[in-house]
XYZ file of C-alpha atoms in Angstrom:
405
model
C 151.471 137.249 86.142
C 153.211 140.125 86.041
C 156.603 140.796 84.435
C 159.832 141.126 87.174
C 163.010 142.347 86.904
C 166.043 142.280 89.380
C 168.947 144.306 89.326
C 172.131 145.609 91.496
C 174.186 147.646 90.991
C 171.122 150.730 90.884
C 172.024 154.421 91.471
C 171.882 156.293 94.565
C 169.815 158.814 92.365
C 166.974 156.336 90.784
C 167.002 154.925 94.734
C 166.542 157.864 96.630
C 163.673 158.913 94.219
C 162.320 155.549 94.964
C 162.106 155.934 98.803
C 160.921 159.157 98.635
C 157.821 157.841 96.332
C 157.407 155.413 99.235
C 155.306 155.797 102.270
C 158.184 155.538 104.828
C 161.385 154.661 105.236
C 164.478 155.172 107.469
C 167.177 157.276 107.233
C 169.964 153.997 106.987
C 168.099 153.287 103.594
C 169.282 156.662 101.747
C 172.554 155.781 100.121
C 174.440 158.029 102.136
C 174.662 155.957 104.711
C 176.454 153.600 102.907
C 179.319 156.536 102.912
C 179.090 156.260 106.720
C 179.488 152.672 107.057
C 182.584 152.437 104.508
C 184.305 149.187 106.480
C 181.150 147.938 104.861
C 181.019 147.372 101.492
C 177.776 147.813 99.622
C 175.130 147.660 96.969
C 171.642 148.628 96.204
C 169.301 146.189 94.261
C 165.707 146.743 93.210
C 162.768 144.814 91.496
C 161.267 146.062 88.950
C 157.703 145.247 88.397
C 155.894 145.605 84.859
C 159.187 148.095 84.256
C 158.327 149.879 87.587
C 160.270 149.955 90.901
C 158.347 147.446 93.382
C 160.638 146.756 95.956
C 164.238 147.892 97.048
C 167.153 147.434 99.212
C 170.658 149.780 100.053
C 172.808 146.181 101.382
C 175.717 146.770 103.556
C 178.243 143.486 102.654
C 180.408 142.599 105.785
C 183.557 140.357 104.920
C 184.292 137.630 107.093
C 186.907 134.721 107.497
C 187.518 131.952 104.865
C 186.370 134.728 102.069
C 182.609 134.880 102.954
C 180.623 138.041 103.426
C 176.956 138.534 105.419
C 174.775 140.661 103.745
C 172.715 143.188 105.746
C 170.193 146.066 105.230
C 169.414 148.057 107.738
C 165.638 148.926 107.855
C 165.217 147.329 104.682
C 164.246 146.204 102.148
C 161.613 148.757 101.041
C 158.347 148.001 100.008
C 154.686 147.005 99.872
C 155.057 144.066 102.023
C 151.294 143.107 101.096
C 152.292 142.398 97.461
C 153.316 138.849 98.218
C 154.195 138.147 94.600
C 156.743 140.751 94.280
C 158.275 140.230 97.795
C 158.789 136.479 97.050
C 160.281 137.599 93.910
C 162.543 139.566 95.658
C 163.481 136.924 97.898
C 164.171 133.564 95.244
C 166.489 136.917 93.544
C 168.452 138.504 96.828
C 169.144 135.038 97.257
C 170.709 134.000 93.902
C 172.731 137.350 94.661
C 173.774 136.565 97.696
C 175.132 133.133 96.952
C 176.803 134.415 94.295
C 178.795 136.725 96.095
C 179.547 134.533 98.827
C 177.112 135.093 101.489
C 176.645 133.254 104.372
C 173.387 134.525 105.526
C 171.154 138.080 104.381
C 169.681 139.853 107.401
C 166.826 142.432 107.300
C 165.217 144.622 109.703
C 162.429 146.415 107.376
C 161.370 149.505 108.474
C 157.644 148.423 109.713
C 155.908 149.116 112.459
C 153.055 148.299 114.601
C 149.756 149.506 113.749
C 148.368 151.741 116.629
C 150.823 150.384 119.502
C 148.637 150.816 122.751
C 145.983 152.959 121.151
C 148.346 155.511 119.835
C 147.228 157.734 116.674
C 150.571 157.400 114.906
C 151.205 158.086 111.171
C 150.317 155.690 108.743
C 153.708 153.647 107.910
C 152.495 151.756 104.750
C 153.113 148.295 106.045
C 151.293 146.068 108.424
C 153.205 144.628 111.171
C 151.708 140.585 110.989
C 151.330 140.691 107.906
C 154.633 141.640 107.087
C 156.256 138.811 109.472
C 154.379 136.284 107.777
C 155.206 137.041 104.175
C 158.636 137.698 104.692
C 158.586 133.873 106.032
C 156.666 132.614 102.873
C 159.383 134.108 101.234
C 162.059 131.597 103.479
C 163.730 134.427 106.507
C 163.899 132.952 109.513
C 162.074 135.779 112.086
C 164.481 136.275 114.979
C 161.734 137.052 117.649
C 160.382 140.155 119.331
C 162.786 140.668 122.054
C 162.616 143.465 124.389
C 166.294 144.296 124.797
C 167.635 146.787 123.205
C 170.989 144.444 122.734
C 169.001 141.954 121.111
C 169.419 142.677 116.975
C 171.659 144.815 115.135
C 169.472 148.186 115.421
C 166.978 148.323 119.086
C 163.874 147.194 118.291
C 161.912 149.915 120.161
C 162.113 153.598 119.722
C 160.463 156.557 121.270
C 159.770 159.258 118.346
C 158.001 162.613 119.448
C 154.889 163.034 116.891
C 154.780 166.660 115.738
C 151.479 166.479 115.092
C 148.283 165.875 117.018
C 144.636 165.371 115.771
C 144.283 168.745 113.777
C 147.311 168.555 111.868
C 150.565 169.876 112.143
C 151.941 171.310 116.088
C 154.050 174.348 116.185
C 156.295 175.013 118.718
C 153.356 176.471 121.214
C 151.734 173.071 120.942
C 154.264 170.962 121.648
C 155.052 172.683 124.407
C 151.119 172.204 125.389
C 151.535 168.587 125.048
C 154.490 167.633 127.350
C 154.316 167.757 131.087
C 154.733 170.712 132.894
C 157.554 169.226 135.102
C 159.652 169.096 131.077
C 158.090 172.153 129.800
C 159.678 174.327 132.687
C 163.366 173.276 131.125
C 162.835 174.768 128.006
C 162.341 178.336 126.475
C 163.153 181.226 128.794
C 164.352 178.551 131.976
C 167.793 178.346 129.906
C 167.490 182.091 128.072
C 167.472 183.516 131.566
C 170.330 182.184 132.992
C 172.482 182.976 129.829
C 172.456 179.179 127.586
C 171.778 179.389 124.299
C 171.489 176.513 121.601
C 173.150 176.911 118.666
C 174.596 174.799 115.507
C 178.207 174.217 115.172
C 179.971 175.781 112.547
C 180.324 173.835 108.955
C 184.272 173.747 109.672
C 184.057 173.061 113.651
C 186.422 169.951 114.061
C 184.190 168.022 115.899
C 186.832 167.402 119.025
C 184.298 169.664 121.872
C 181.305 167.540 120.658
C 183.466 164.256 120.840
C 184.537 165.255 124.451
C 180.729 165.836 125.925
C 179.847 162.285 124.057
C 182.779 161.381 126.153
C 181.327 162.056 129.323
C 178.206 160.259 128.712
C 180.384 157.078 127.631
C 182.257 157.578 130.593
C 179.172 157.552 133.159
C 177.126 154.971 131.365
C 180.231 152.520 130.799
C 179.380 152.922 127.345
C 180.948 152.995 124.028
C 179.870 155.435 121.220
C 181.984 156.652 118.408
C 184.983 158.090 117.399
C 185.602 161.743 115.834
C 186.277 160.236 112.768
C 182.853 158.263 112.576
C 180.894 161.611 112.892
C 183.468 163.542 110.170
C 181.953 160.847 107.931
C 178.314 161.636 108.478
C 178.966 165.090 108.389
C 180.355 164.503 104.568
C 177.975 162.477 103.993
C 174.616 164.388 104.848
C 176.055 167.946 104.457
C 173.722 170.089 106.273
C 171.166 168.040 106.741
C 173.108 166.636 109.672
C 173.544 169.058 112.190
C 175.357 169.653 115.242
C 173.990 171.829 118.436
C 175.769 172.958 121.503
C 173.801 174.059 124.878
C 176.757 176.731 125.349
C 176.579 178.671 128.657
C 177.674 182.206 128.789
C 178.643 182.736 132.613
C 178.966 186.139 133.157
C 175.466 186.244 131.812
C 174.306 183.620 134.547
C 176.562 185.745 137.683
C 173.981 188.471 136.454
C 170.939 186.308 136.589
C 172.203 184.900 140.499
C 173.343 188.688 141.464
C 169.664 189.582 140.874
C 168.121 187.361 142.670
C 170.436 187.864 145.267
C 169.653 191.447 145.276
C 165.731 190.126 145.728
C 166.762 188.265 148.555
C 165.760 185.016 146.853
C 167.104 182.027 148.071
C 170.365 183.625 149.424
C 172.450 180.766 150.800
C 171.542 178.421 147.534
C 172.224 181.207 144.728
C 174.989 182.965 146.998
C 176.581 178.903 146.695
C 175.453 178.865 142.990
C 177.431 182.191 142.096
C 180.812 181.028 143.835
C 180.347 178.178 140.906
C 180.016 180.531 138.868
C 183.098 182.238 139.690
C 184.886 179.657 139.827
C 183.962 177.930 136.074
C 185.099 181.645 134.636
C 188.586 181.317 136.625
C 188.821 177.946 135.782
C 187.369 177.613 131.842
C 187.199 181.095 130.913
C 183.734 183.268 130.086
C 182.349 180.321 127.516
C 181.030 177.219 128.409
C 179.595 174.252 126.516
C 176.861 171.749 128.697
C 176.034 169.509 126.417
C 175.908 168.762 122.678
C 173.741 166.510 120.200
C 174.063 165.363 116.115
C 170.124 165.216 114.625
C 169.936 164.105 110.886
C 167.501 165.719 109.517
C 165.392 163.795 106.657
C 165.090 164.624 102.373
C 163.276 167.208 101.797
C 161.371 165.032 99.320
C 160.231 162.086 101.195
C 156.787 161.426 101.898
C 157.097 160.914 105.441
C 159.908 163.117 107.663
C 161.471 161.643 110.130
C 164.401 164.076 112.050
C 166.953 161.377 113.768
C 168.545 162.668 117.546
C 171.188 160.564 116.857
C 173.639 160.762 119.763
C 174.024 163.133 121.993
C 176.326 163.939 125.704
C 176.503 166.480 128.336
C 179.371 166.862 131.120
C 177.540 166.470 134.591
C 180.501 168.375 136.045
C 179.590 171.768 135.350
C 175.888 173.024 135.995
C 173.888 169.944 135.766
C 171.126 171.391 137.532
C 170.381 173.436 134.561
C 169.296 170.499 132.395
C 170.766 171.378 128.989
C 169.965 168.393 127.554
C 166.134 168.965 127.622
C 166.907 172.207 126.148
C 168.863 170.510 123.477
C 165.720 168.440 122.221
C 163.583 171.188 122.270
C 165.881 173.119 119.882
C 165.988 170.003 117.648
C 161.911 169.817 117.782
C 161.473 173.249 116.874
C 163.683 173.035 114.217
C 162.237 169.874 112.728
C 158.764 171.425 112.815
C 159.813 174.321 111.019
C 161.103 171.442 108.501
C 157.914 170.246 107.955
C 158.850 166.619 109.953
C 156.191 164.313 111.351
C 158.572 163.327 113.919
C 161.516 163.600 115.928
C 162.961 160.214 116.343
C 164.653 160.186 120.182
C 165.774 157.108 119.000
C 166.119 153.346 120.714
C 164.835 152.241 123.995
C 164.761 148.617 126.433
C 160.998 147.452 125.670
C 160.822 147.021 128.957
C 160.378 150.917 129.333
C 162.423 150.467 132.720
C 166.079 151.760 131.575
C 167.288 155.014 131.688
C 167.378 156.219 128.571
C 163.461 155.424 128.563
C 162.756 157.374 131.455
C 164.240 160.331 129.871
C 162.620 159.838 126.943
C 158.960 159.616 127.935
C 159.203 163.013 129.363
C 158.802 164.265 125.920
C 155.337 161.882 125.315
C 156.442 159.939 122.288
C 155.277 157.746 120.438
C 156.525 154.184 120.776
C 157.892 152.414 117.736
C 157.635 148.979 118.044
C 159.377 147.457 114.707
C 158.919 144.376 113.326
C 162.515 142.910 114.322
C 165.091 141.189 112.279
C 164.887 138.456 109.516
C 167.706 135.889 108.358
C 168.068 134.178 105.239
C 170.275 131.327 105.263
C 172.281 130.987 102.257
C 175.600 128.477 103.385
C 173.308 126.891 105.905
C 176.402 125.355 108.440
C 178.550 128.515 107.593
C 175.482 130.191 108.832
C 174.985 127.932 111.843
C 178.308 128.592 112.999
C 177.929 132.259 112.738
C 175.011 132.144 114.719
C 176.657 130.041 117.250
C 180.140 132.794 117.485
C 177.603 135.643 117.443
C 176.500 135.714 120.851
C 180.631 135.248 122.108
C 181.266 138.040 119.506
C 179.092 140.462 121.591
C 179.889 139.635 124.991
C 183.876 139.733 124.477
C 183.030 143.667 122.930
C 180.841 144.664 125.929
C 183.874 143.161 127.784
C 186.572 145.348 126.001
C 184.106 148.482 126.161
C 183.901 148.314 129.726
């Protein structure tokens, strides 16, 4: 048998070189998220194997009533979920840590996902999906199901992640262009050059209030609730440059000249003769410079194995010039940029399973690939403590879709 070792209390340094050794992993692993979620507090364990890191985890610890805590990591733990030895090692040890510290309960979501989901030809993740569930229960989680809605867990169980790749390799930005429909390829490129929008990345000292108000919009439309200025100030500092900002930002008087000429071509008069009173009108009202839409895409280390750019959140004000479509342009500036990264994908981020919700429909316009993880774990620790937080969960999450609404 081989020799194991578990410790906390590991450096963000000796961790990050760990995931980036490993096939895959997500973004919420790298310690810097940790920085984000600060009402958390948190820790980072590992098992060593034979003096070598086997298996890992970044845990968020949440406090809760009575002086317990619940112990999360989010797309973790990291690992070679085959090596059923080492992960039930892991387990027997999280656990001693967890009742140690008070926990109630640790829940996982490890970042695995299905092999090949419809016939896809999707990277190779380093884990396999059944084989994962069924260890992790050897090792005594409690699987919590493969739901379909995107409510169900902490973190949506689906995603739709634009490969940047095809069968020869690496795309540039000509073939990915190729690859999406032509109905999604006429909003990008010259559609938006044309008619005066350009995409560009906010400044390192922009103050974040002009993104916060197009977010605002969305939340407004979609009764939805996203975050606060302060939230994204956080990942800023937290991911430096790596998490970057763009703006679809509309330059009017260049657009008046786009409508003026095809007026002059007798194109469409009535419709662009309409279009250019609009025009007018946004320069009296807003002045010469006007932003559309905006979007926050993390981009991934450098180092790791497997790149994975994140299109976090993003919103666009309907009021002005929706026709245009600035949000399509605003994922094709993020593509392009992650494929002069080097990235294997562009995550668009989570989706209903169901495929039938809007944010799905948007999505498969740019022919993703469909991440199907392998959902959420629990570990009981206080076994009624954790009954009863199982049973105030489900109130928990109504009375906050209540208050966002």
């Amino acid at each position: 048998m081989a020799e194991y070792n578990f410790k906390t209390g590991v450096s963000a340094g000796e961790y990050r070189a760990f995931l980036n050794s490993s096939p895959a992993y997500c973004f919420t692993q790298l310690p810097e998220w940790s920085e984000v979620k600060d009402n958390w507090a948190h820790d980072i364990c590992m098992l060593y194997k034979d003096d070598v890191p086997a298996v890992g985890a970044l845990l968020l610890i949440r406090h809760l009533p009575l002086g317990k805590k619940l112990i999360y990591s989010p797309r973790g733990p990291v690992g070679d979920f085959g090596d059923r030895e080492a992960m039930r090692e892991f387990a027997a040890e999280l656990k001693k840590y967890a009742k140690k510290i008070g926990a109630i309960a640790v829940k996982i979501d490890p970042f695995v996902i299905r092999e090949n989901y419809e016939n896809q030809k999707a990277a190779d993740f380093g884990n396999s999906f059944d084989e994962t569930v069924s260890v992790m229960q050897e090792c005594g989680f409690i699987h919590r199901g493969f739901s379909l809605d995107i409510n169900a867990y902490f973190q949506p169980r689906f995603n739709m992640a634009v490969p940047l790749f095809n069968e020869n390799g690496p795309i540039d930005s000509a073939g990915f262009l190729k690859a999406v429909p032509k109905k999604t390829r006429y909003y990008m490129g010259s559609f938006h050059n044309s008619k005066g929008i350009e995409f560009i990345k906010a400044d390192p000292d922009d103050d974040l209030s002009e993104f916060v108000r197009l977010l605002g919009q969305t939340e407004k439309r979609q009764g939805i609730s996203l975050r606060n200025e302060e939230y994204f100030k956080k990942i800023r500092h937290a991911f430096g440059d790596r998490a970057v900002i763009y703006y679809a930002r509309m330059h009017l008087d260049k657009y008046v000249e786009y409508l003026e000429g095809l007026i002059a071509k007798k194109q469409n008069i009535p419709e662009n003769t309409r279009k250019l009173d609009e025009a007018r009108a946004l320069i009296e009202e807003k002045g010469n410079t006007v932003n559309l839409a905006a979007s926050l895409v993390i981009m991934p280390d450098p180092q790791a194995k497997l790149k994975i750019a994140e299109y976090l959140y993003a919103g666009s004000d309907l009021s002005v010039l929706s026709t245009l479509c600035a949000s399509v342009g605003l994922i094709y500036a993020g593509v392009c940029d992650s494929i002069d990264a080097g990235c294997d994908y562009f995550n668009l981020g989570g989706v209903d399973g169901s495929f039938e919700d809007h944010l799905s429909k948007f999505k498969i316009k740019f022919v993703p690939h469909i991440f199907e993880y392998v959902g959420e774990f629990d570990m009981p620790v206080d076994k009624i403590m954790y009954l009863g937080f199982e049973k105030l969960l489900p109130a928990a999450k109504k009375a906050i879709k209540k208050i966002r609404k």
